[in-house]
mmCIF file of C-alpha atoms in Angstrom:
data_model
loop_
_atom_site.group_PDB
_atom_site.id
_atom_site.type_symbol
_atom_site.label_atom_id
_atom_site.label_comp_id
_atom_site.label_asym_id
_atom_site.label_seq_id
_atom_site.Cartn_x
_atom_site.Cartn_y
_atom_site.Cartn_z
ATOM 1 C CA UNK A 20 -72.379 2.395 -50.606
ATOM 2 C CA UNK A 21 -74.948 0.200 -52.032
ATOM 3 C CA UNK A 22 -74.317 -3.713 -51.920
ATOM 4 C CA UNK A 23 -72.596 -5.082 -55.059
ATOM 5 C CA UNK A 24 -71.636 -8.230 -56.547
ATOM 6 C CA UNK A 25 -68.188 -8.907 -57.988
ATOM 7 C CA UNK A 26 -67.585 -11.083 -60.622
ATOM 8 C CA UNK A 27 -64.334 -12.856 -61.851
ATOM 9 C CA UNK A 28 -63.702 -14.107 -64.925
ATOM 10 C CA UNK A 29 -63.105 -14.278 -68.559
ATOM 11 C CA UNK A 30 -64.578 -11.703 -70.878
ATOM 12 C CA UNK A 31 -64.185 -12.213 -74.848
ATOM 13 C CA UNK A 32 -65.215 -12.290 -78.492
ATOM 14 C CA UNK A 33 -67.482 -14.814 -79.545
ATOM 15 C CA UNK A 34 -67.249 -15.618 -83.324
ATOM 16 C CA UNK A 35 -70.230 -17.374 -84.044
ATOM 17 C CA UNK A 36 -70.253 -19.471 -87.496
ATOM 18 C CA UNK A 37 -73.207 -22.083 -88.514
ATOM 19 C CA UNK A 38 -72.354 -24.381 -91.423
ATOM 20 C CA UNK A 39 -69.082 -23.233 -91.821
ATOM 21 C CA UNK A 40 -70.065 -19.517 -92.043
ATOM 22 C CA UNK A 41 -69.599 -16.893 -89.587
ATOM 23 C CA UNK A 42 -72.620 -15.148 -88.650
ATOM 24 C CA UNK A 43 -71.105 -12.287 -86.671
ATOM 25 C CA UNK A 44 -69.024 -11.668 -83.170
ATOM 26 C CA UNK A 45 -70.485 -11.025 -80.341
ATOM 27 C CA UNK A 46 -69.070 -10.067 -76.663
ATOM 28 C CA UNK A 47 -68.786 -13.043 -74.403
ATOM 29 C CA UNK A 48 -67.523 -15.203 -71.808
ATOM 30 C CA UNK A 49 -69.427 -17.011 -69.486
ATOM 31 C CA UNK A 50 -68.953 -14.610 -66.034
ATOM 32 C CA UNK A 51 -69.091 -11.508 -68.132
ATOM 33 C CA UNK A 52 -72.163 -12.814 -69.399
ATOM 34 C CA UNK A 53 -73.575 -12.855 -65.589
ATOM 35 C CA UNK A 54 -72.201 -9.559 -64.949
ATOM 36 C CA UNK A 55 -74.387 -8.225 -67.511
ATOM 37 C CA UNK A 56 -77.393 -10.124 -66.776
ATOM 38 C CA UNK A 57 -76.918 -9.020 -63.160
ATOM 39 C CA UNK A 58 -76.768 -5.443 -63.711
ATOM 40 C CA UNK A 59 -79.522 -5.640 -66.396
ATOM 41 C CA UNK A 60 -81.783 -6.724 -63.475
ATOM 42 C CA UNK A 61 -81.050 -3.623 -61.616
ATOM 43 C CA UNK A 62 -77.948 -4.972 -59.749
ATOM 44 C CA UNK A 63 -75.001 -2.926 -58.761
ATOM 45 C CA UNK A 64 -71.905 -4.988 -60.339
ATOM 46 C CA UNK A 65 -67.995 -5.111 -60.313
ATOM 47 C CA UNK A 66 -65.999 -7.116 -62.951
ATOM 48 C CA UNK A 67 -62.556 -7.912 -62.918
ATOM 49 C CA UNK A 68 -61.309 -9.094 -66.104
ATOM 50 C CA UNK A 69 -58.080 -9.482 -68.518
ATOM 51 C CA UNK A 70 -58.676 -7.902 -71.970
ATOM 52 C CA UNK A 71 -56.311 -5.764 -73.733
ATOM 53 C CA UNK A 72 -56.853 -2.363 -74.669
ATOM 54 C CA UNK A 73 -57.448 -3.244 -78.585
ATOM 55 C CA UNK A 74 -60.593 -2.701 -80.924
ATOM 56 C CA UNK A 75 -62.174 -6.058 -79.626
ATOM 57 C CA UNK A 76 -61.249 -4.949 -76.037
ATOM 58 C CA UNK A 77 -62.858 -1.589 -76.504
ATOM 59 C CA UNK A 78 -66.049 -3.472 -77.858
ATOM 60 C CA UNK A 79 -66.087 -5.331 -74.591
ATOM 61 C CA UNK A 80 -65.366 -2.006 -72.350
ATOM 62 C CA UNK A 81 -68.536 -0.507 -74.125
ATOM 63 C CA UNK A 82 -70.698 -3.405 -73.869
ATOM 64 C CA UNK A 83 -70.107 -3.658 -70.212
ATOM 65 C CA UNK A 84 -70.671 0.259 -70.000
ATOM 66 C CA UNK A 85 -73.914 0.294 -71.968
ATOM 67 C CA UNK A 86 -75.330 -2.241 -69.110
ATOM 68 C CA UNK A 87 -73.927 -0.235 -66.551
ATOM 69 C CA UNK A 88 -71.501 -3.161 -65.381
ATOM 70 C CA UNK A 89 -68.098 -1.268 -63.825
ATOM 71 C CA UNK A 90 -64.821 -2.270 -65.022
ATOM 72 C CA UNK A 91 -62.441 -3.540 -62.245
ATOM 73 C CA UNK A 92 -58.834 -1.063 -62.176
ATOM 74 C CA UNK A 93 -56.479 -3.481 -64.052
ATOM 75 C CA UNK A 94 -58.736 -5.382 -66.273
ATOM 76 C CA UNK A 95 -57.059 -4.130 -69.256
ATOM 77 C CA UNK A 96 -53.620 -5.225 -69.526
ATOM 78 C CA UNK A 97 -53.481 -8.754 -71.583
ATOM 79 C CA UNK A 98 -51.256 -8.480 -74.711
ATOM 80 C CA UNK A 99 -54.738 -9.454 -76.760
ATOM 81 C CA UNK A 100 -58.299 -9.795 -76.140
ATOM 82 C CA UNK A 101 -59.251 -13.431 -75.952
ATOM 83 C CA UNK A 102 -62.100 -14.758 -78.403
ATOM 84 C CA UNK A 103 -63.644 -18.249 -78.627
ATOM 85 C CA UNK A 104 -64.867 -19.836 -82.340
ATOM 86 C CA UNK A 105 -68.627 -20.515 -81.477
ATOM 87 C CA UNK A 106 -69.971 -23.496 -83.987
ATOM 88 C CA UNK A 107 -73.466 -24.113 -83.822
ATOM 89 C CA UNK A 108 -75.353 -27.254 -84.884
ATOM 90 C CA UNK A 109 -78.553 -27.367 -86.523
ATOM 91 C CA UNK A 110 -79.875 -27.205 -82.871
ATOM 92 C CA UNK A 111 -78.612 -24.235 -81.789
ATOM 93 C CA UNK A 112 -75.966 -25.934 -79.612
ATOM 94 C CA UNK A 113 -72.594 -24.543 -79.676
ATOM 95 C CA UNK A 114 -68.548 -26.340 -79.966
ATOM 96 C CA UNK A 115 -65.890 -24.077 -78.703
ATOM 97 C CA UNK A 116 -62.619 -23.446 -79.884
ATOM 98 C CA UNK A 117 -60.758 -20.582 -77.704
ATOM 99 C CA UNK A 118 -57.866 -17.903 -78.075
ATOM 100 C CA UNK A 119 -57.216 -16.850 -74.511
ATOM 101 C CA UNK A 120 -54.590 -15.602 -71.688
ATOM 102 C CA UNK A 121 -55.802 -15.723 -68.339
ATOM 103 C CA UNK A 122 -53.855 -13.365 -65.706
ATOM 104 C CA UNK A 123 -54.988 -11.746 -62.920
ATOM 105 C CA UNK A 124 -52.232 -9.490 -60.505
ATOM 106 C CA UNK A 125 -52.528 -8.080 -57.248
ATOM 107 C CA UNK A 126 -55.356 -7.169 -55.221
ATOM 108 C CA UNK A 127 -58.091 -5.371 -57.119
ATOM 109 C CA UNK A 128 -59.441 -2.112 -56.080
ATOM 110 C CA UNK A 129 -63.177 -3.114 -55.609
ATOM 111 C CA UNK A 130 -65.125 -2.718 -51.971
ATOM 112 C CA UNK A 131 -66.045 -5.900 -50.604
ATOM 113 C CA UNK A 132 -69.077 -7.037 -52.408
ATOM 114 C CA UNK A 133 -72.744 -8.852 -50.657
ATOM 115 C CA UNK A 134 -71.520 -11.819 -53.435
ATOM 116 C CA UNK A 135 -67.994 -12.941 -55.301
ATOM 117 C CA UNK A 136 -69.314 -15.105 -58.732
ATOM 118 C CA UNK A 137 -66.596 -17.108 -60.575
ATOM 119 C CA UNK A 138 -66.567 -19.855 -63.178
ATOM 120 C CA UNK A 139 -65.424 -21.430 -66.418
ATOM 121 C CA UNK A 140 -61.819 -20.629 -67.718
ATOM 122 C CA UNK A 141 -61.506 -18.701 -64.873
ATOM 123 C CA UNK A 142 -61.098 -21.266 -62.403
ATOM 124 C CA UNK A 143 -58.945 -23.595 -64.347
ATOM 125 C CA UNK A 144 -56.550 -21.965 -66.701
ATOM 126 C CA UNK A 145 -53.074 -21.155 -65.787
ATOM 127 C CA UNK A 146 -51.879 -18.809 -64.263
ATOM 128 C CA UNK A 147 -55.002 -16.748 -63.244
ATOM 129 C CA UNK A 148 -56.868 -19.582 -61.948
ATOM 130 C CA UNK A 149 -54.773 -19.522 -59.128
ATOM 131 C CA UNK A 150 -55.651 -16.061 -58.329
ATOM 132 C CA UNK A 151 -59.101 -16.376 -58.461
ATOM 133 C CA UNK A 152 -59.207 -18.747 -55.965
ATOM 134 C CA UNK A 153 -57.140 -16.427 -54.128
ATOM 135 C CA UNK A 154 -59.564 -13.904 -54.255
ATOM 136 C CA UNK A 155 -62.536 -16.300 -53.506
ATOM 137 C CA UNK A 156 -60.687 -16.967 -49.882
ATOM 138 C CA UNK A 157 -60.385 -13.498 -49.345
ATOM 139 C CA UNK A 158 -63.931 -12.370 -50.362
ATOM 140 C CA UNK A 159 -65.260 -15.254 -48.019
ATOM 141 C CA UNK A 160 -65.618 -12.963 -45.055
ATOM 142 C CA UNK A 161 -68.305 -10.490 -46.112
ATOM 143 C CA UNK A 162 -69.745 -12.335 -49.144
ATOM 144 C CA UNK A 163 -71.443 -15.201 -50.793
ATOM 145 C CA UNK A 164 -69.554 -17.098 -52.967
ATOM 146 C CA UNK A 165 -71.639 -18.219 -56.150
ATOM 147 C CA UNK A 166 -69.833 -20.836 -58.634
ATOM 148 C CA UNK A 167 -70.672 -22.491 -61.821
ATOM 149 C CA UNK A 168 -67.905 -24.583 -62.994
ATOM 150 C CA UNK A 169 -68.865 -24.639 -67.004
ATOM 151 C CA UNK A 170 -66.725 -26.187 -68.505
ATOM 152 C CA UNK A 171 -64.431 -26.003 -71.334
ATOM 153 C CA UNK A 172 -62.766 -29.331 -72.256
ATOM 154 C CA UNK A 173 -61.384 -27.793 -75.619
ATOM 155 C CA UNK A 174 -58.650 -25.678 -73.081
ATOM 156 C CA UNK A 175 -58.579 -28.565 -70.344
ATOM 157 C CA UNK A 176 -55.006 -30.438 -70.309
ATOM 158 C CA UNK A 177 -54.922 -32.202 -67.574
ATOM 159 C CA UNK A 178 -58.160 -33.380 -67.000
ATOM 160 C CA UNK A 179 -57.040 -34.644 -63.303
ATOM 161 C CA UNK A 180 -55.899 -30.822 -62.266
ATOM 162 C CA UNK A 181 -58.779 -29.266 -63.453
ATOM 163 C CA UNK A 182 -60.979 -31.987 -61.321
ATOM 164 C CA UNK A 183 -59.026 -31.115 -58.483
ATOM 165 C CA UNK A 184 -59.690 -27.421 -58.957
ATOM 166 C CA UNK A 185 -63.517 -27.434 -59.361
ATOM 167 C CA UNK A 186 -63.510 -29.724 -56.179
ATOM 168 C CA UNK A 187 -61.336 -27.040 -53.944
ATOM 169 C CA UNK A 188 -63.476 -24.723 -55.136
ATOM 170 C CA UNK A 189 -66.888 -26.850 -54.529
ATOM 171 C CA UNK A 190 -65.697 -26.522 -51.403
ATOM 172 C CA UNK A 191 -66.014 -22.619 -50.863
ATOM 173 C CA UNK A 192 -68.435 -21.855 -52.317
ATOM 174 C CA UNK A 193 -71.905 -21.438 -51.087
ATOM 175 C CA UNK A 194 -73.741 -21.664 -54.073
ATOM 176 C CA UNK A 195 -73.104 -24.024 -57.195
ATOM 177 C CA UNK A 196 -74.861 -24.116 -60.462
ATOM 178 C CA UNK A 197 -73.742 -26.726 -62.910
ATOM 179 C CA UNK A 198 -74.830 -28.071 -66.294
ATOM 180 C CA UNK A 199 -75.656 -32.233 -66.443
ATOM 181 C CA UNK A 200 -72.842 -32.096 -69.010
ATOM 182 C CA UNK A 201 -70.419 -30.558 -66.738
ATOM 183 C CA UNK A 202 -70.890 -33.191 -64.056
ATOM 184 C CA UNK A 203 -71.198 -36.234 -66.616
ATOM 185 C CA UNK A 204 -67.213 -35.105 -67.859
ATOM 186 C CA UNK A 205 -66.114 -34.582 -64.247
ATOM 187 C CA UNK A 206 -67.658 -37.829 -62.978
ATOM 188 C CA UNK A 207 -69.374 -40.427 -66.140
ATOM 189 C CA UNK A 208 -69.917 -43.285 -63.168
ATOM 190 C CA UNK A 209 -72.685 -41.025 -61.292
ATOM 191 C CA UNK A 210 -75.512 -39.532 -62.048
ATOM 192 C CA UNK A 211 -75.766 -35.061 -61.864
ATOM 193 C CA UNK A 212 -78.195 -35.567 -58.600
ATOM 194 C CA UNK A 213 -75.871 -37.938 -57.053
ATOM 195 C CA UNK A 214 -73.013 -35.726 -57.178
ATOM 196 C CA UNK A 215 -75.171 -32.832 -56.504
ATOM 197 C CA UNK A 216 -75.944 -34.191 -53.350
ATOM 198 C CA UNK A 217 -71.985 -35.094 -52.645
ATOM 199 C CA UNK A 218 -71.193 -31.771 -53.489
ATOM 200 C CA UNK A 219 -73.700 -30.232 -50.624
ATOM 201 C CA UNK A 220 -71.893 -32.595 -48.295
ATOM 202 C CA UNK A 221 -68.697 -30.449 -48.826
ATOM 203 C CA UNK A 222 -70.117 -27.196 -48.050
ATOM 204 C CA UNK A 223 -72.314 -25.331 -50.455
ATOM 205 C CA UNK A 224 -75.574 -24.456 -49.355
ATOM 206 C CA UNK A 225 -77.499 -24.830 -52.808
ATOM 207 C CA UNK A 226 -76.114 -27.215 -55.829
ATOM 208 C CA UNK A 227 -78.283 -26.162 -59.017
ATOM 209 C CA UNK A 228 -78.290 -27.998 -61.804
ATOM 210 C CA UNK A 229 -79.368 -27.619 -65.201
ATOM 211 C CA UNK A 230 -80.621 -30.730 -68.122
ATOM 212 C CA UNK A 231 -81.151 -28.404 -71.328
ATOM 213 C CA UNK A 232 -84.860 -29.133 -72.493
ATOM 214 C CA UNK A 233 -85.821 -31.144 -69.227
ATOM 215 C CA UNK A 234 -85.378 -27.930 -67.024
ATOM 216 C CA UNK A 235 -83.309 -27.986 -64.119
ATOM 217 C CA UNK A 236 -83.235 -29.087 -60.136
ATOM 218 C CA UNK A 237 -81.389 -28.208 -57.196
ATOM 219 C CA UNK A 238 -80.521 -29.432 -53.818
ATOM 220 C CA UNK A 239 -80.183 -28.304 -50.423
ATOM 221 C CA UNK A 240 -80.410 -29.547 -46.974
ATOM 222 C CA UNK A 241 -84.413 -29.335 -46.851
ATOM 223 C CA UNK A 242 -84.373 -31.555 -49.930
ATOM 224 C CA UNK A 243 -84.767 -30.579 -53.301
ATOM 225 C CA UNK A 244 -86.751 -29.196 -56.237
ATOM 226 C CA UNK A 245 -87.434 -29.071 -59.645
ATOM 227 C CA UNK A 246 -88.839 -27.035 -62.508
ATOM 228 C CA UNK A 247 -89.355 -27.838 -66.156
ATOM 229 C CA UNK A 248 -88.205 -25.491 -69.183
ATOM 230 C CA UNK A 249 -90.370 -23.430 -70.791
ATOM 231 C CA UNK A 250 -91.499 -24.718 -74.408
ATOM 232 C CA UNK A 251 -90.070 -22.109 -76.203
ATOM 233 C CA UNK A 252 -88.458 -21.537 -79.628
ATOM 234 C CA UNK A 253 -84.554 -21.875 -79.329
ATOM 235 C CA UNK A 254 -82.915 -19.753 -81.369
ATOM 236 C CA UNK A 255 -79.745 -20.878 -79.787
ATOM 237 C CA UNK A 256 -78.499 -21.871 -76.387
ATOM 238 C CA UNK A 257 -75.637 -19.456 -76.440
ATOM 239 C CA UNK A 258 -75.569 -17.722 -72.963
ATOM 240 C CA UNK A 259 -78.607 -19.996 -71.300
ATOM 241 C CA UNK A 260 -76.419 -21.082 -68.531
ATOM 242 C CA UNK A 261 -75.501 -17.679 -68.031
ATOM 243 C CA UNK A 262 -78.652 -16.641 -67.592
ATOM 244 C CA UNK A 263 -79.718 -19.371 -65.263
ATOM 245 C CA UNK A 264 -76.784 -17.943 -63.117
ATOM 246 C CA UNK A 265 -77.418 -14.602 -62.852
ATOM 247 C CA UNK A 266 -81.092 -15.331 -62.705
ATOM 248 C CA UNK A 267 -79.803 -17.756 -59.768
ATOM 249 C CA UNK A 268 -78.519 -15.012 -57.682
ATOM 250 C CA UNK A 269 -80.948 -12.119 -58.461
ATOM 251 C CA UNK A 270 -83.420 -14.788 -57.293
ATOM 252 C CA UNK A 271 -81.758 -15.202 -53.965
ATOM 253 C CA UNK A 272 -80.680 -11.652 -53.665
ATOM 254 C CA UNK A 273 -84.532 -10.548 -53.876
ATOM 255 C CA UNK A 274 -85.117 -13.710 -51.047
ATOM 256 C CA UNK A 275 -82.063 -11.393 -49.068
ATOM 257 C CA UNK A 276 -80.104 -14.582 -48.320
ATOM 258 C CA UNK A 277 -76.930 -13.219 -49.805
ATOM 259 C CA UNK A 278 -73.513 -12.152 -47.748
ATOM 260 C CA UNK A 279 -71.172 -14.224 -45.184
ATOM 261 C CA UNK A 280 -73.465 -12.603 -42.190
ATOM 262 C CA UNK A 281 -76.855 -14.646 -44.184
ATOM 263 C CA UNK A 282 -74.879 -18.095 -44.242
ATOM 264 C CA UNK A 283 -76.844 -19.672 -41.984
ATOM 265 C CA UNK A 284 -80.345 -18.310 -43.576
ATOM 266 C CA UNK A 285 -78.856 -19.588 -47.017
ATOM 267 C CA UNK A 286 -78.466 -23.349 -45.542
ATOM 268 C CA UNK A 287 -81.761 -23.297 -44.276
ATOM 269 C CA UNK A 288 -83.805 -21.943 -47.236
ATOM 270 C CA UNK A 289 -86.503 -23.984 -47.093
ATOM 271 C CA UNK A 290 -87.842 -26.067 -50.436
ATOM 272 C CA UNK A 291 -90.882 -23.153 -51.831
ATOM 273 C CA UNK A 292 -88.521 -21.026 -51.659
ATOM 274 C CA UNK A 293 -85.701 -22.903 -53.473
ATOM 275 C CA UNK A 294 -88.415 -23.582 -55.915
ATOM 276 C CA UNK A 295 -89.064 -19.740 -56.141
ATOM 277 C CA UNK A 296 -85.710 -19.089 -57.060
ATOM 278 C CA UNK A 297 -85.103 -21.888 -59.523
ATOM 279 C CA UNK A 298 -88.336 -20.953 -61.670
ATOM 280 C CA UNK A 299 -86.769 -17.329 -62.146
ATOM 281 C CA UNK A 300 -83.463 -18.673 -63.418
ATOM 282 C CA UNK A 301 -84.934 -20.920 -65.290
ATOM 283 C CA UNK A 302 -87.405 -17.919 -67.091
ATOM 284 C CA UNK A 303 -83.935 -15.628 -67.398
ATOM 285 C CA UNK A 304 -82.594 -18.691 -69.086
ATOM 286 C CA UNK A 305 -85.807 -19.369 -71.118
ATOM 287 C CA UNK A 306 -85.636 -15.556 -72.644
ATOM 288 C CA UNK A 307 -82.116 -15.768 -73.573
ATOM 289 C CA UNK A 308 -82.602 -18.780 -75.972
ATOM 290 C CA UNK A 309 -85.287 -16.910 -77.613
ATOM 291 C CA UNK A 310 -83.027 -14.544 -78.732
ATOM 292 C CA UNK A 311 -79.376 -14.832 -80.529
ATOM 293 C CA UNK A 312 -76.081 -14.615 -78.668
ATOM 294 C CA UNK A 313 -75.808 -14.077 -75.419
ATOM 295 C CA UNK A 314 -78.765 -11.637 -75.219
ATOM 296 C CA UNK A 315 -79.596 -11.533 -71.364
ATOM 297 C CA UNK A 316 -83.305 -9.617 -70.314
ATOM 298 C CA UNK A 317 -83.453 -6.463 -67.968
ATOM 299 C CA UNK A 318 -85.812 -6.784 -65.388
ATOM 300 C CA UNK A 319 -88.242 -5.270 -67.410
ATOM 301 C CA UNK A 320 -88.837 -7.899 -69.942
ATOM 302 C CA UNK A 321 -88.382 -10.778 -67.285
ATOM 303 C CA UNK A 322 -91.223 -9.307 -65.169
ATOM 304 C CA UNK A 323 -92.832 -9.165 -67.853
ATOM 305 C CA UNK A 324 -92.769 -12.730 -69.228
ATOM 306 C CA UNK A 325 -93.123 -13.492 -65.399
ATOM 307 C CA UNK A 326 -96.790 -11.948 -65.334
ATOM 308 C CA UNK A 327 -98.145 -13.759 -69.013
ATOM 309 C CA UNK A 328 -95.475 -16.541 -69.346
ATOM 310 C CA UNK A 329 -97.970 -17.603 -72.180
ATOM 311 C CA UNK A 330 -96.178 -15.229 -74.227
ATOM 312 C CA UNK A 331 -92.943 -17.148 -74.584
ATOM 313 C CA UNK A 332 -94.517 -20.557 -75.558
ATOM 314 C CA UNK A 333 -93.642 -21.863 -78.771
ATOM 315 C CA UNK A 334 -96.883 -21.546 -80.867
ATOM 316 C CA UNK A 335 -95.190 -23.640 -83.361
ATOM 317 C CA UNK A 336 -95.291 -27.277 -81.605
#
């Protein structure tokens, strides 16, 4: 059997309005997102879920199908399929309100993948978030555990909890990629490279972090390393992060530092290769807000853009 990621998470409708006006529904949800952008880069993906088996959950099902993403047994037994109100700004950028049940039982029937990906709702909605993290400990043996907090403060309670959460699961996993909003809620009193580098002192072998328009950086134990954002025209920034992610692991997947047995290769990455990696999340990322919704590119088109990155620049400015 060929190596596989698994990834854990929420999958949904996004109803995307501008000015008070919905502009259409799209599929959604942050680690469904990077299931699809894994498997449109030619990876072999399993995703475990909680949708119901209703018209919006049977959009999702296809979806996933038409990128070739496979369905986890039991990912289709929530009472309703969750959605999340998308409002965009005259930017692009998007406020969230959400409809969602988060539930995960038993042990799914999935090999053990080469990486276990998790993040947003996910990992800090009750009850399932428990059971991801679950999962996470058990996947630990034979795989890389990738983690991008994103969050959601519209379904956050207790803000304390959810801290406490992300932190545990800072802790397991090897490889974090955050937004600089994300880490300015969980901690305003430091800066997103000062926590990045407290976060690689619990564990994680690469922090990644992404600033929007000023591109992104990332740590590690060599150092760290930075690229800027292409100058392109944002359509919206629906699904960027996403695409950052699974860019993010594709990148490190093609470098062959993924599974339990590369740990030690992953700590050591040295910094041009770090930089390597970052500069193809950050072009997954860059196509993605050319386009609307969370529109992730195959291979195809990101080798593409790779080999005349010209081609994306805003003509415009």
């Amino acid at each position: 059997m060929s190596p596989h990621a698994l990834v854990i998470g929420e999958a949904l409708i996004d109803i995307v309005e501008r000015d008070g006006e919905v502009q259409g529904e799209h599929v959604g949800g942050s680690p469904l997102n990077v299931a699809v952008g894994l498997s449109r880069l030619g990876r072999r993906v399993d995703f475990l879920t909680h949708i119901a088996d209703d018209a919006r959950g049977r959009r999702i099902v296809e979806h996933l199908e038409a990128a070739g993403v496979h369905l986890v047994a039991g990912s289709r037994n929530a009472a309703r399929t969750p959605t999340a109100r998308a409002m965009l700004d005259d930017k692009g950028s998007a406020r969230y309100e959400f409809d969602i049940d988060w539930n995960l039982t038993g042990t799914p029937e999935a090999a053990p993948p080469l990486v276990a990906h998790t993040g947003s709702i996910a990992t800090v909605l009750e009850p399932g978030c428990r059971a991801t993290a679950a999962l996470l400990d058990a996947y630990h043996l034979s795989a890389t555990i990738t983690f991008d907090p994103n969050i959601r403060p519209a379904l956050i309670d207790d803000a304390d909890a959810a801290r406490a959460r992300i932190d545990r699961l800072v802790e397991r996993a090897d490889v974090i990629k955050a937004s600089d909003e994300d880490l300015r809620w969980l901690d305003p009193n430091r800066t997103p490279k000062q926590i990045a580098r407290a976060w690689l002192q619990l564990g994680p072998s690469i922090v990644a972090v992404t600033e929007g328009g000023q591109g992104a950086f990332a740590v590690c134990a060599a150092g760290s390393a930075r690229v800027a954002a292409l100058p392109v025209e944002v359509v919206d920034t629906v699904g960027a992060g996403d695409a950052f992610m699974s860019g993010l692991i594709d990148a490190l997947w093609a470098h062959g530092l993924l599974g339990a047995e590369k740990r030690r290769e992953l700590r050591a990455i040295r910094l041009d290769a770090l930089h390597d990696v970052l500069q193809t999340a950050a072009l997954s990322s860059a196509l993605t807000v050319t386009r609307a919704g969370a529109d992730l590119p195959d291979r195809a088109t990101r080798d593409a853009a790779a080999r005349e990155p010209a081609t994306l620049i805003d003509r415009r400015r």
